[in-house]
Amino acid sequence: MVITVKFFASVREAVGASSESMALPAGLGTVGALREYLAARGEQWQQALSHPALRMACNQVMCDADTALADGAEVAFFPPVTGG
């Protein structure tokens, strides 16, 4: 399964990327599992993605950690308050 992950505002600044296309490891099937997988990349990833009010969207619809991922999905992570 291949998805696109987008990072916005302070999350983008912390991880040093605005987006990436990635093949998901077997068994990684929810937005929450993806968040944990990315947070395991290192300290800056952990800090950027561990905020309890972090917002998430899947295919441009706000979602929660239990939202299932499908091939071709677009997942976005952004802080609770973003500027224009």
C-alpha atoms as a printed R data frame, in Angstrom:
   type eleno elety resid chain resno       x      y      z
1  ATOM     1    CA   MET     A     1   0.000  0.000  0.000
2  ATOM     2    CA   VAL     A     2   1.419  3.380 -1.006
3  ATOM     3    CA   ILE     A     3   0.176  6.627  0.552
4  ATOM     4    CA   THR     A     4   1.089 10.306  0.563
5  ATOM     5    CA   VAL     A     5   1.792 11.986  3.892
6  ATOM     6    CA   LYS     A     6   1.694 15.774  4.217
7  ATOM     7    CA   PHE     A     7   3.042 17.881  7.064
8  ATOM     8    CA   PHE     A     8   1.893 21.444  7.756
9  ATOM     9    CA   ALA     A     9   3.058 24.465  9.768
10 ATOM    10    CA   SER     A    10   5.192 23.630 12.830
11 ATOM    11    CA   VAL     A    11   5.024 19.885 12.087
12 ATOM    12    CA   ARG     A    12   6.571 20.538  8.658
13 ATOM    13    CA   GLU     A    13   9.277 22.705 10.223
14 ATOM    14    CA   ALA     A    14  10.098 20.092 12.866
15 ATOM    15    CA   VAL     A    15  10.392 17.124 10.499
16 ATOM    16    CA   GLY     A    16  12.030 19.081  7.680
17 ATOM    17    CA   ALA     A    17   9.626 17.964  4.956
18 ATOM    18    CA   SER     A    18   6.296 19.081  3.547
19 ATOM    19    CA   SER     A    19   5.289 15.704  2.132
20 ATOM    20    CA   GLU     A    20   6.451 12.238  1.220
21 ATOM    21    CA   SER     A    21   5.152  9.239 -0.623
22 ATOM    22    CA   MET     A    22   5.683  6.009  1.258
23 ATOM    23    CA   ALA     A    23   4.961  2.317  1.090
24 ATOM    24    CA   LEU     A    24   3.425  1.214  4.364
25 ATOM    25    CA   PRO     A    25   4.796 -1.818  6.177
26 ATOM    26    CA   ALA     A    26   2.429 -4.768  6.450
27 ATOM    27    CA   GLY     A    27  -0.005 -4.431  9.329
28 ATOM    28    CA   LEU     A    28   0.071 -0.625  9.437
29 ATOM    29    CA   GLY     A    29  -3.564  0.094  8.671
30 ATOM    30    CA   THR     A    30  -4.756  3.182 10.585
31 ATOM    31    CA   VAL     A    31  -3.858  6.848 10.804
32 ATOM    32    CA   GLY     A    32  -2.912  6.339 14.467
33 ATOM    33    CA   ALA     A    33  -0.562  3.480 13.615
34 ATOM    34    CA   LEU     A    34   1.012  5.665 10.916
35 ATOM    35    CA   ARG     A    35   1.506  8.454 13.443
36 ATOM    36    CA   GLU     A    36   3.268  6.060 15.838
37 ATOM    37    CA   TYR     A    37   5.387  4.635 13.011
38 ATOM    38    CA   LEU     A    38   6.531  8.100 11.946
39 ATOM    39    CA   ALA     A    39   7.151  9.209 15.557
40 ATOM    40    CA   ALA     A    40   9.565  6.280 15.937
41 ATOM    41    CA   ARG     A    41  11.880  7.839 13.326
42 ATOM    42    CA   GLY     A    42  13.614  9.965 15.935
43 ATOM    43    CA   GLU     A    43  13.317 12.676 18.555
44 ATOM    44    CA   GLN     A    44  12.219 15.512 16.255
45 ATOM    45    CA   TRP     A    45   9.526 13.265 14.755
46 ATOM    46    CA   GLN     A    46   8.374 12.210 18.228
47 ATOM    47    CA   GLN     A    47   8.118 15.812 19.394
48 ATOM    48    CA   ALA     A    48   6.309 16.960 16.251
49 ATOM    49    CA   LEU     A    49   3.745 14.151 16.255
50 ATOM    50    CA   SER     A    50   3.173 13.570 19.981
51 ATOM    51    CA   HIS     A    51   1.196 16.738 20.772
52 ATOM    52    CA   PRO     A    52  -2.158 15.583 22.182
53 ATOM    53    CA   ALA     A    53  -4.059 18.149 20.095
54 ATOM    54    CA   LEU     A    54  -2.326 17.236 16.818
55 ATOM    55    CA   ARG     A    55  -4.888 17.340 14.009
56 ATOM    56    CA   MET     A    56  -5.099 14.638 11.372
57 ATOM    57    CA   ALA     A    57  -6.909 14.323  8.075
58 ATOM    58    CA   CYS     A    58  -7.311 11.459  5.635
59 ATOM    59    CA   ASN     A    59  -8.232 12.310  2.052
60 ATOM    60    CA   GLN     A    60  -8.895 15.915  3.132
61 ATOM    61    CA   VAL     A    61 -11.424 14.949  5.818
62 ATOM    62    CA   MET     A    62 -10.631 15.437  9.506
63 ATOM    63    CA   CYS     A    63 -10.202 12.072 11.168
64 ATOM    64    CA   ASP     A    64  -9.148 10.282 14.320
65 ATOM    65    CA   ALA     A    65  -6.509  7.667 15.013
66 ATOM    66    CA   ASP     A    66  -8.859  4.773 14.205
67 ATOM    67    CA   THR     A    67  -9.427  5.872 10.598
68 ATOM    68    CA   ALA     A    68  -8.462  3.067  8.209
69 ATOM    69    CA   LEU     A    69  -5.872  3.674  5.500
70 ATOM    70    CA   ALA     A    70  -6.315  2.531  1.908
71 ATOM    71    CA   ASP     A    71  -3.938  2.408 -1.029
72 ATOM    72    CA   GLY     A    72  -3.483  5.893 -2.489
73 ATOM    73    CA   ALA     A    73  -4.676  7.692  0.657
74 ATOM    74    CA   GLU     A    74  -3.457 11.183  1.506
75 ATOM    75    CA   VAL     A    75  -2.829 11.732  5.218
76 ATOM    76    CA   ALA     A    76  -2.080 15.150  6.686
77 ATOM    77    CA   PHE     A    77  -0.722 16.120 10.099
78 ATOM    78    CA   PHE     A    78  -0.934 19.678 11.414
79 ATOM    79    CA   PRO     A    79  -0.952 21.527 14.722
80 ATOM    80    CA   PRO     A    80  -4.245 22.587 16.325
81 ATOM    81    CA   VAL     A    81  -3.777 26.223 15.263
82 ATOM    82    CA   THR     A    82  -2.355 27.075 11.842
83 ATOM    83    CA   GLY     A    83  -1.768 30.448 10.275
84 ATOM    84    CA   GLY     A    84  -2.530 31.620  6.765
